[in-house]
Amino acid sequence: MTRAEIPDQLISSFSEFISSLLGLHFPHKRRQELVRGVTSAAQDLGFNDVSSFIHLVMSEKLSHEQLNFLTHHLTIGETYFFRDKKLFQALENHIIPQIVMSRRGRIRHLRVWSAGCCTGEEPYSLAMALDRVLPTPKDWRINILATDINERFLQKARQGIYSDWSFRVLPDHLKQKYFRQDNDCLFAISPDIRKMVTFSRLNLIDQTYPSPLNDTERMDVILCRNVLMYFAEEPRAQVITRFCRSLAPGGWLVLSPSEGDFARQSGLVPVNFSGVTVFRKTVPDQTYPASSSAAAKLSDHPRLQAPPLDVTKDYYREMPDQLKGRRPQTVRRLGEDADRDASKPRKPVGLPDIQVALPVDQPVCQSAHSLAGQARECADAGRLTEAADWCRQAIQAEKMNPAHYYLLSSILQEQGLLDESIKVLKQAIYLDPGFVLAHVAMGHITRGLGRLEDSRRHFQSVLALLKSMNKEDVLPYSDGLTVGHLVDLVRSMIPGE
Ligand SMILES: C[S@@+](CC[C@H](N)C(=O)[O-])C[C@H]1O[C@@H](n2cnc3c(N)ncnc32)[C@H](O)[C@@H]1O
């Protein structure tokens, strides 16, 4: 079927549908691209009639694989190593050194996210930049999360094999240092750089971040370049808002030069480094100077050295029973006053407040609940040692409640005490072997520590726990995350798979 045979009205509706599904905006002048993309997808999938294919897509009857196919034909995969040299200079000369300074005397941990990573050139460039700038990279725990909606791009990224086209601006000495020549025209990324990056599928339109489930929280730097320029205004603004929440206080958002206007909104302050503008998340009560020389002093700011926890997790507070594992027949939520006026909003708190469902005949320990509340308040204010003390008291008062152990493990993670955190998570899992979130946390921590076998085991436990659930079920209070989606997320996190 030719373009002329697809009614204009159908193309317009399809364009709107794609915008809501993928965020991608095809205004009138890009309609030909949309038609070309959907026509190629239809042909590749064996549909002769493009209009019927469009109807099928819009009735949401495509399989996961078919949808991947369509996504592949509609997304643009242009990228290369160290794209935008000035930006990488700003990262290497200013941003990374500032983060390093701010970690003096604290745990050496760095979290970076390349959102819309395409075939991997961007996150691997970040990994090379970190390797070059960090004084002793091996002393750092580095998590580079790289996500994209296009599964084929991700597959290529995981392979890490590139042709000359990807190296168009990479200096030869870096190519020699970080790549091994596979054959005349193909080069493989070094295993050390490769293992710094975790690839995972994530649709930026989905409201699944920030979340501990996909490790999209407390980011020091988020790069999202040449992605939002293809989005419509509304989804673009929503993505920026979510990025703000995914950033740690003082964290940086990096867009491409032509996308800077998208981030000019409250909560993010533009900072200029020799002509490159990046955006910084403000810490409450702290205004950032907008020049690089003044910004360089920020690393001495005590709030940056001990940032408060940035966990705005409603999904913790109202955790679905499935995610907690057990599903008692009759439940009463811990700490829920029988006479509380349900119409009144709760006081918002930022920290994990898992309310493990206890059978009604099990006494609810009110004092343990208030001790845990104190722990959360202290942690929200950045007083982590005090928070851990309160939490230990909550555990003393109510030894059998895995939620207190989980809370303590989150605080210990913030303190960088990962071995301690693992011990406490093990206790939570001992008390409730079906505690999905505790397994997810174990998977993330052990993977970050390079204990890949352990990580695999925990993520596989999550998959086993989710197996009995219906894939299409939306997990309550999870901003639309389905069981199937969590399965995908966890699968993509399993090391070596
Ligand atoms: C032009 S590439 C940019 C790659 C890289 N960031 C760079 O600047 O070199 C755009 C990428 O955004 C991805 N993308 C498009 N829509 C997306 C969505 N809704 N969620 C996640 N990624 C998306 C595409 O698959 C593609 O890999």
Coordinates of C-alpha atoms and ligand atoms in Angstrom, one line a residue:
M1 CA 0.0 0.0 0.0
T2 CA 1.3 3.5 -0.9
R3 CA 1.3 6.6 1.3
A4 CA -1.6 7.9 -0.8
E5 CA -3.7 5.0 0.3
I6 CA -3.4 5.7 4.1
P7 CA -6.1 8.2 5.0
D8 CA -4.8 11.5 6.5
Q9 CA -7.1 11.1 9.4
L10 CA -5.7 7.7 10.2
I11 CA -2.1 9.0 10.1
S12 CA -3.0 11.9 12.4
S13 CA -4.6 9.6 15.0
F14 CA -1.7 7.2 14.7
S15 CA 0.7 10.1 15.3
E16 CA -1.1 11.0 18.5
F17 CA -1.1 7.4 19.5
I18 CA 2.6 7.1 19.1
S19 CA 3.2 10.3 21.0
S20 CA 1.3 8.8 24.0
L21 CA 3.0 5.4 23.7
L22 CA 6.6 6.5 23.0
G23 CA 6.7 10.2 23.5
L24 CA 7.8 10.6 19.9
H25 CA 6.3 13.6 18.2
F26 CA 5.7 13.6 14.5
P27 CA 4.5 17.1 13.5
H28 CA 3.2 17.7 10.0
K29 CA 6.6 18.2 8.5
R30 CA 7.8 14.8 9.8
R31 CA 4.7 12.8 8.8
Q32 CA 6.6 11.2 5.9
E33 CA 9.1 9.8 8.4
L34 CA 6.2 8.3 10.4
V35 CA 4.7 6.8 7.2
R36 CA 8.1 5.4 6.1
G37 CA 8.7 3.9 9.6
V38 CA 5.3 2.3 10.0
T39 CA 5.3 1.0 6.4
S40 CA 8.8 -0.7 6.9
A41 CA 7.6 -2.2 10.2
A42 CA 4.4 -3.5 8.5
Q43 CA 6.4 -5.0 5.7
D44 CA 9.0 -6.6 7.9
L45 CA 6.3 -8.2 10.0
G46 CA 4.5 -9.5 6.9
F47 CA 1.5 -7.2 6.8
N48 CA 0.6 -6.2 3.3
D49 CA -2.0 -3.6 4.3
V50 CA -0.4 -0.7 6.3
S51 CA -3.7 0.8 7.3
S52 CA -4.8 -2.5 8.9
F53 CA -1.5 -2.7 10.6
I54 CA -2.0 0.8 12.0
H55 CA -5.4 -0.2 13.3
L56 CA -3.9 -3.2 14.9
V57 CA -1.2 -1.1 16.6
M58 CA -3.8 1.3 17.9
S59 CA -6.0 -1.5 19.3
E60 CA -2.9 -2.4 21.4
K61 CA -3.0 -5.9 20.1
L62 CA 0.7 -6.1 19.0
S63 CA 2.9 -8.6 20.8
H64 CA 5.9 -7.4 22.7
E65 CA 8.2 -8.4 19.8
Q66 CA 6.0 -6.7 17.2
L67 CA 6.0 -3.6 19.3
N68 CA 9.8 -3.7 19.5
F69 CA 9.9 -3.9 15.8
L70 CA 7.8 -0.9 15.3
T71 CA 9.8 1.0 17.9
H72 CA 12.9 0.1 16.1
H73 CA 11.6 1.6 12.8
L74 CA 10.4 4.9 14.5
T75 CA 13.5 5.7 16.6
I76 CA 16.6 7.4 15.4
G77 CA 19.9 5.7 16.2
E78 CA 22.4 8.4 15.4
T79 CA 25.3 8.5 18.0
Y80 CA 29.1 8.3 18.4
F81 CA 31.8 8.2 21.0
F82 CA 32.4 11.5 22.8
R83 CA 29.7 13.2 20.9
D84 CA 30.0 16.9 21.8
K85 CA 33.6 17.2 22.8
K86 CA 33.0 20.4 24.9
L87 CA 30.5 18.6 27.0
F88 CA 32.9 15.8 27.8
Q89 CA 35.5 18.4 28.7
A90 CA 33.0 20.0 31.1
L91 CA 32.4 16.6 32.6
E92 CA 36.1 15.7 32.9
N93 CA 37.3 19.1 34.0
H94 CA 34.5 20.4 36.3
I95 CA 31.6 18.1 37.0
I96 CA 33.4 14.8 37.8
P97 CA 36.1 16.6 39.9
Q98 CA 33.4 18.4 41.9
I99 CA 31.6 15.1 42.7
V100 CA 34.9 13.6 43.6
M101 CA 35.7 16.5 46.0
S102 CA 32.2 16.3 47.5
R103 CA 32.9 12.6 48.4
R104 CA 36.0 13.4 50.4
G105 CA 35.9 11.4 53.6
R106 CA 32.7 9.7 52.5
I107 CA 32.0 6.6 50.5
R108 CA 33.4 6.7 47.0
H109 CA 30.3 6.0 45.1
L110 CA 29.2 7.5 41.8
R111 CA 25.9 7.0 40.0
V112 CA 25.4 8.1 36.4
W113 CA 22.5 7.4 34.0
S114 CA 22.6 7.7 30.3
A115 CA 18.9 7.9 29.3
G116 CA 18.3 7.2 25.6
C117 CA 21.7 5.5 25.3
C118 CA 21.1 4.1 21.9
T119 CA 23.9 1.6 20.9
G120 CA 26.1 2.4 23.9
E121 CA 28.5 5.0 22.6
E122 CA 27.4 7.6 25.2
P123 CA 27.5 5.5 28.4
Y124 CA 30.8 3.9 27.3
S125 CA 32.2 7.4 26.7
L126 CA 31.1 8.3 30.3
A127 CA 32.9 5.2 31.6
M128 CA 36.1 6.2 29.7
A129 CA 35.8 9.7 31.0
L130 CA 35.5 8.4 34.6
D131 CA 38.3 6.0 34.1
R132 CA 40.5 8.9 32.9
V133 CA 39.5 11.4 35.6
L134 CA 39.2 9.4 38.8
P135 CA 42.5 9.3 40.6
T136 CA 42.1 5.6 41.5
P137 CA 39.1 4.3 39.6
K138 CA 39.3 0.9 41.3
D139 CA 38.7 2.5 44.7
W140 CA 35.3 3.8 43.4
R141 CA 32.0 2.0 43.2
I142 CA 30.7 3.2 39.9
N143 CA 27.2 2.5 38.6
I144 CA 26.5 3.6 35.0
L145 CA 22.9 2.8 34.1
A146 CA 22.2 3.0 30.4
T147 CA 18.6 2.7 29.2
D148 CA 16.8 2.9 25.9
I149 CA 13.4 1.9 24.5
N150 CA 14.9 0.1 21.5
E151 CA 15.8 -3.5 22.3
R152 CA 17.9 -3.9 19.2
F153 CA 20.0 -0.9 20.1
L154 CA 20.5 -2.3 23.6
Q155 CA 21.6 -5.6 22.2
K156 CA 24.2 -4.0 20.1
A157 CA 25.3 -1.9 23.1
R158 CA 25.8 -5.0 25.2
Q159 CA 27.9 -6.6 22.5
G160 CA 30.1 -3.5 22.5
I161 CA 31.5 -4.0 19.0
Y162 CA 31.8 -0.9 16.8
S163 CA 32.8 0.2 13.3
D164 CA 34.7 3.3 12.3
W165 CA 31.6 5.4 12.1
S166 CA 31.3 5.4 15.9
F167 CA 34.8 6.7 16.2
R168 CA 34.6 9.8 14.1
V169 CA 35.7 12.2 16.8
L170 CA 37.5 9.8 19.2
P171 CA 41.3 10.5 19.3
D172 CA 43.4 7.5 18.3
H173 CA 45.2 7.2 21.7
L174 CA 41.8 6.6 23.4
K175 CA 40.8 4.1 20.7
Q176 CA 44.0 2.2 21.3
K177 CA 43.6 2.4 25.1
Y178 CA 40.0 1.3 25.3
F179 CA 39.4 -1.0 22.3
R180 CA 40.7 -4.2 20.9
Q181 CA 40.6 -4.6 17.1
D182 CA 38.4 -7.6 16.2
N183 CA 38.9 -7.5 12.5
D184 CA 39.7 -5.0 9.8
C185 CA 36.9 -2.7 10.6
L186 CA 35.4 -3.8 13.9
F187 CA 36.6 -2.9 17.4
A188 CA 35.5 -4.3 20.8
I189 CA 35.3 -2.2 23.9
S190 CA 37.6 -3.2 26.7
P191 CA 36.0 -5.6 29.3
D192 CA 36.9 -3.2 32.1
I193 CA 34.9 -0.4 30.5
R194 CA 32.2 -2.8 29.5
K195 CA 31.5 -4.0 33.0
M196 CA 31.1 -0.5 34.3
V197 CA 27.8 -0.1 32.4
T198 CA 24.5 -1.9 33.0
F199 CA 22.0 -1.8 30.1
S200 CA 18.3 -2.0 30.6
R201 CA 15.1 -1.2 28.7
L202 CA 13.2 1.8 29.9
N203 CA 10.6 3.8 28.1
L204 CA 11.0 7.4 29.3
I205 CA 7.2 7.9 28.9
D206 CA 6.4 5.2 31.5
Q207 CA 6.1 6.5 35.0
T208 CA 8.4 3.9 36.4
Y209 CA 11.2 6.2 37.6
P210 CA 12.6 7.2 40.0
S211 CA 12.4 3.8 41.7
P212 CA 14.6 1.4 43.6
L213 CA 13.2 -1.3 41.3
N214 CA 15.2 -0.2 38.3
D215 CA 17.9 1.6 40.3
T216 CA 16.9 5.0 38.9
E217 CA 17.3 7.0 42.1
R218 CA 20.0 9.2 43.7
M219 CA 21.7 9.9 40.4
D220 CA 24.8 12.2 40.5
V221 CA 24.5 12.8 36.7
I222 CA 21.8 12.1 34.2
L223 CA 22.6 12.5 30.5
C224 CA 19.7 12.6 28.2
R225 CA 20.9 14.0 24.9
N226 CA 19.2 14.2 21.5
V227 CA 16.2 12.3 22.8
L228 CA 13.7 14.9 24.1
M229 CA 14.0 16.9 20.9
Y230 CA 11.8 14.3 19.3
F231 CA 9.2 14.4 22.1
A232 CA 6.0 16.5 22.3
E233 CA 6.0 19.3 24.8
E234 CA 3.9 17.7 27.5
P235 CA 5.6 14.3 27.8
R236 CA 9.0 16.2 27.5
A237 CA 8.1 18.3 30.6
Q238 CA 7.0 15.1 32.5
V239 CA 10.3 13.4 31.7
I240 CA 12.2 16.4 33.0
T241 CA 10.2 16.4 36.2
R242 CA 10.9 12.8 36.7
F243 CA 14.6 13.3 36.1
C244 CA 14.6 16.0 38.8
R245 CA 13.2 13.5 41.2
S246 CA 15.8 10.9 40.1
L247 CA 18.7 13.2 40.8
A248 CA 20.4 13.4 44.1
P249 CA 20.5 16.8 45.7
G250 CA 23.2 18.7 43.8
G251 CA 23.1 16.2 40.9
W252 CA 23.5 17.3 37.3
L253 CA 21.2 17.0 34.3
V254 CA 22.9 17.1 30.9
L255 CA 20.9 17.7 27.7
S256 CA 22.2 18.5 24.3
P257 CA 22.9 22.2 23.5
S258 CA 19.7 22.5 21.4
E259 CA 17.5 21.0 24.2
G260 CA 18.6 23.4 27.0
D261 CA 15.3 25.3 27.0
F262 CA 13.4 22.2 28.1
A263 CA 15.0 22.2 31.5
R264 CA 14.4 25.8 32.4
Q265 CA 12.0 25.2 35.2
S266 CA 12.1 25.4 38.9
G267 CA 14.3 23.0 40.7
L268 CA 17.0 23.0 38.1
V269 CA 19.6 25.8 37.9
P270 CA 21.6 26.4 34.7
V271 CA 25.4 26.3 35.3
N272 CA 27.7 27.4 32.5
F273 CA 31.1 25.8 31.8
S274 CA 33.0 27.5 29.0
G275 CA 29.9 27.7 26.8
V276 CA 28.3 24.4 27.9
T277 CA 25.2 24.7 29.9
V278 CA 24.2 22.0 32.3
F279 CA 21.5 21.9 34.9
R280 CA 21.9 21.3 38.6
K281 CA 19.3 20.2 41.1
T282 CA 19.1 22.6 44.0
V283 CA 19.4 21.5 47.6
P284 CA 16.7 23.2 49.7
D285 CA 17.9 26.5 51.1
Q286 CA 20.8 26.5 48.7
T287 CA 21.1 28.7 45.6
Y288 CA 23.8 27.7 43.1
P289 CA 25.9 30.3 41.4
A290 CA 25.6 30.1 37.7
S291 CA 29.3 30.3 36.8
S292 CA 31.9 27.6 36.8
S293 CA 34.4 29.3 39.1
A294 CA 31.8 29.9 41.8
A295 CA 30.3 26.5 41.2
A296 CA 33.7 25.0 41.9
K297 CA 33.4 26.0 45.5
L298 CA 30.2 24.1 46.0
S299 CA 32.0 20.9 46.7
D300 CA 33.0 22.4 50.1
H301 CA 29.4 23.0 50.9
P302 CA 28.5 20.7 53.9
R303 CA 25.0 19.9 52.4
L304 CA 26.7 18.5 49.4
Q305 CA 29.0 16.4 51.5
A306 CA 26.2 14.9 53.4
P307 CA 23.1 15.2 51.2
P308 CA 19.8 14.3 52.8
L309 CA 18.2 11.2 51.5
D310 CA 16.3 11.8 48.3
V311 CA 13.7 9.1 48.4
T312 CA 10.3 10.3 47.6
K313 CA 8.8 7.0 47.5
D314 CA 5.0 6.7 47.8
Y315 CA 5.4 3.2 46.5
Y316 CA 7.2 2.3 49.7
R317 CA 4.6 3.8 51.8
E318 CA 1.8 2.1 50.2
M319 CA 3.6 -1.0 49.0
P320 CA 1.4 -3.5 47.3
D321 CA 1.1 -6.8 49.2
Q322 CA 2.5 -8.7 46.2
L323 CA 5.7 -6.8 46.3
K324 CA 6.1 -7.5 50.0
G325 CA 5.7 -11.1 49.2
R326 CA 3.2 -12.3 51.8
R327 CA -0.4 -12.0 51.2
P328 CA -2.3 -12.5 54.4
Q329 CA -6.0 -13.1 54.3
T330 CA -6.8 -10.2 56.6
V331 CA -4.5 -7.4 57.1
R332 CA -4.0 -4.4 59.2
R333 CA -1.3 -1.9 58.2
L334 CA 1.3 -1.2 60.7
G335 CA 0.8 2.1 62.5
E336 CA -2.5 2.8 60.9
D337 CA -4.5 4.4 63.6
A338 CA -7.9 2.7 63.7
D339 CA -9.5 6.1 64.2
R340 CA -7.4 8.0 61.7
D341 CA -9.5 10.2 59.4
A342 CA -8.8 8.6 56.0
S343 CA -9.8 11.7 54.1
K344 CA -7.0 13.7 55.6
P345 CA -3.7 13.4 53.8
R346 CA -0.8 11.9 55.6
K347 CA 2.2 14.0 56.5
P348 CA 4.5 13.4 53.6
V349 CA 7.8 11.8 54.5
G350 CA 10.6 10.9 52.1
L351 CA 11.9 7.7 53.4
P352 CA 11.0 4.1 52.9
D353 CA 8.0 3.3 55.0
I354 CA 7.2 -0.2 54.2
Q355 CA 4.1 -1.3 55.9
V356 CA 4.3 -4.9 56.0
A357 CA 0.9 -6.4 56.2
L358 CA 0.5 -8.3 59.5
P359 CA -2.3 -10.7 60.2
V360 CA -4.9 -9.0 62.4
D361 CA -4.3 -11.3 65.3
Q362 CA -0.7 -10.2 65.4
P363 CA -0.3 -7.2 67.8
V364 CA 0.9 -4.0 66.2
C365 CA 3.7 -2.5 68.1
Q366 CA 2.9 1.2 68.2
S367 CA 6.2 2.1 69.8
A368 CA 8.2 0.3 67.1
H369 CA 6.2 2.2 64.6
S370 CA 7.1 5.6 66.2
L371 CA 10.7 4.6 66.5
A372 CA 10.8 3.8 62.8
G373 CA 9.1 7.1 62.2
Q374 CA 11.9 8.9 64.1
A375 CA 14.4 6.9 62.0
R376 CA 12.8 8.2 58.8
E377 CA 12.7 11.8 60.0
C378 CA 16.4 11.7 60.9
A379 CA 17.3 10.1 57.6
D380 CA 15.2 12.7 55.7
A381 CA 17.2 15.4 57.4
G382 CA 20.5 13.7 56.5
R383 CA 21.3 12.5 60.1
L384 CA 22.0 9.0 59.1
T385 CA 23.9 7.7 62.2
E386 CA 21.0 8.9 64.4
A387 CA 18.5 7.4 61.9
A388 CA 20.3 4.0 62.1
D389 CA 20.1 4.1 65.9
W390 CA 16.4 4.8 65.9
C391 CA 15.9 2.0 63.4
R392 CA 17.8 -0.5 65.6
Q393 CA 15.6 0.4 68.5
A394 CA 12.5 -0.2 66.3
I395 CA 14.0 -3.6 65.5
Q396 CA 14.6 -4.3 69.2
A397 CA 10.9 -3.4 69.9
E398 CA 9.6 -5.5 67.1
K399 CA 12.1 -8.1 66.1
M400 CA 9.9 -10.0 63.7
N401 CA 9.0 -7.2 61.4
P402 CA 11.1 -7.3 58.2
A403 CA 10.1 -3.8 57.3
H404 CA 12.3 -2.3 60.0
Y405 CA 15.3 -4.4 58.7
Y406 CA 14.6 -3.1 55.2
L407 CA 14.5 0.5 56.4
L408 CA 17.8 0.0 58.3
S409 CA 19.3 -1.5 55.2
S410 CA 18.4 1.6 53.1
I411 CA 20.0 3.9 55.7
L412 CA 23.1 1.7 55.8
Q413 CA 23.3 1.9 52.0
E414 CA 23.1 5.7 52.2
Q415 CA 26.0 5.6 54.6
G416 CA 27.9 3.4 52.2
L417 CA 28.0 0.5 54.6
L418 CA 27.1 -2.1 52.0
D419 CA 28.3 -5.2 53.8
E420 CA 26.2 -4.2 56.9
S421 CA 23.3 -3.4 54.6
I422 CA 23.5 -6.9 53.1
K423 CA 23.5 -8.5 56.5
V424 CA 20.4 -6.7 57.5
L425 CA 18.6 -7.5 54.2
K426 CA 19.4 -11.1 54.8
Q427 CA 17.6 -10.9 58.1
A428 CA 14.6 -9.3 56.3
I429 CA 14.6 -12.2 53.8
Y430 CA 15.0 -14.7 56.6
L431 CA 11.9 -13.3 58.2
D432 CA 10.0 -13.1 54.9
P433 CA 11.5 -15.1 52.1
G434 CA 8.9 -13.7 49.7
F435 CA 10.0 -10.1 50.3
V436 CA 10.4 -9.1 46.7
L437 CA 11.9 -5.6 47.3
A438 CA 14.5 -7.0 49.6
H439 CA 15.6 -9.4 46.9
V440 CA 15.7 -6.6 44.4
A441 CA 17.8 -4.5 46.7
M442 CA 20.2 -7.4 47.2
G443 CA 20.5 -7.9 43.5
H444 CA 21.4 -4.2 43.0
I445 CA 23.9 -4.0 45.9
T446 CA 25.7 -7.3 45.0
R447 CA 25.9 -6.3 41.4
G448 CA 27.4 -3.0 42.3
L449 CA 30.0 -4.8 44.4
G450 CA 30.9 -7.0 41.5
R451 CA 29.4 -10.2 43.2
L452 CA 27.7 -11.2 40.0
E453 CA 26.7 -14.7 41.0
D454 CA 25.0 -13.4 44.1
S455 CA 23.3 -10.7 42.1
R456 CA 22.0 -13.2 39.6
R457 CA 20.7 -15.4 42.3
H458 CA 18.7 -12.6 44.0
F459 CA 17.2 -11.3 40.7
Q460 CA 16.3 -14.9 39.8
S461 CA 14.5 -15.2 43.2
V462 CA 12.5 -12.1 42.3
L463 CA 11.5 -13.6 38.9
A464 CA 10.5 -16.8 40.7
L465 CA 8.3 -14.8 43.2
L466 CA 6.7 -12.9 40.4
K467 CA 6.0 -16.0 38.3
S468 CA 2.7 -16.8 39.9
M469 CA 1.4 -13.3 39.3
N470 CA -0.5 -12.1 36.2
K471 CA 1.9 -10.3 33.9
E472 CA -0.7 -7.6 32.9
D473 CA -1.6 -6.7 36.5
V474 CA -0.6 -3.2 37.3
L475 CA 1.2 -3.2 40.6
P476 CA -0.9 -1.0 42.8
Y477 CA 0.7 2.3 43.8
S478 CA 3.6 1.7 41.5
D479 CA 2.8 4.5 39.0
G480 CA 1.6 2.0 36.4
L481 CA 4.4 -0.6 36.7
T482 CA 3.1 -4.0 35.7
V483 CA 4.3 -7.4 37.0
G484 CA 5.5 -8.0 33.4
H485 CA 7.4 -4.8 33.4
L486 CA 9.1 -5.6 36.7
V487 CA 10.0 -9.0 35.2
D488 CA 11.6 -7.2 32.2
L489 CA 13.4 -4.8 34.4
V490 CA 14.8 -7.5 36.6
R491 CA 15.7 -9.7 33.6
S492 CA 17.7 -6.8 32.1
M493 CA 19.5 -6.4 35.4
I494 CA 20.7 -10.0 35.6
P495 CA 24.4 -9.9 35.0
G496 CA 25.6 -11.7 31.9
E497 CA 22.1 -12.4 30.5
Ligands
LIG1 C1 19.5 10.2 18.6 S1 19.6 8.9 19.8 C2 20.6 9.7 21.0 C3 21.7 8.8 21.5 C4 22.6 9.5 22.5 N1 22.0 9.9 23.7 C5 23.4 10.6 21.8 O1 23.1 11.8 22.1 O2 24.3 10.3 21.1 C6 18.0 8.9 20.5 C7 17.7 7.7 21.3 O3 16.5 7.9 22.1 C8 15.8 6.6 22.2 N2 14.4 6.9 22.6 C9 13.5 7.4 21.8 N3 12.3 7.4 22.4 C10 12.5 6.9 23.7 C11 11.7 6.6 24.8 N4 10.4 6.9 24.8 N5 12.3 6.1 25.9 C12 13.6 5.8 25.9 N6 14.4 6.0 24.8 C13 13.9 6.6 23.7 C14 16.0 6.1 20.8 O4 15.8 4.7 20.8 C15 17.5 6.4 20.5 O5 18.3 5.4 20.9

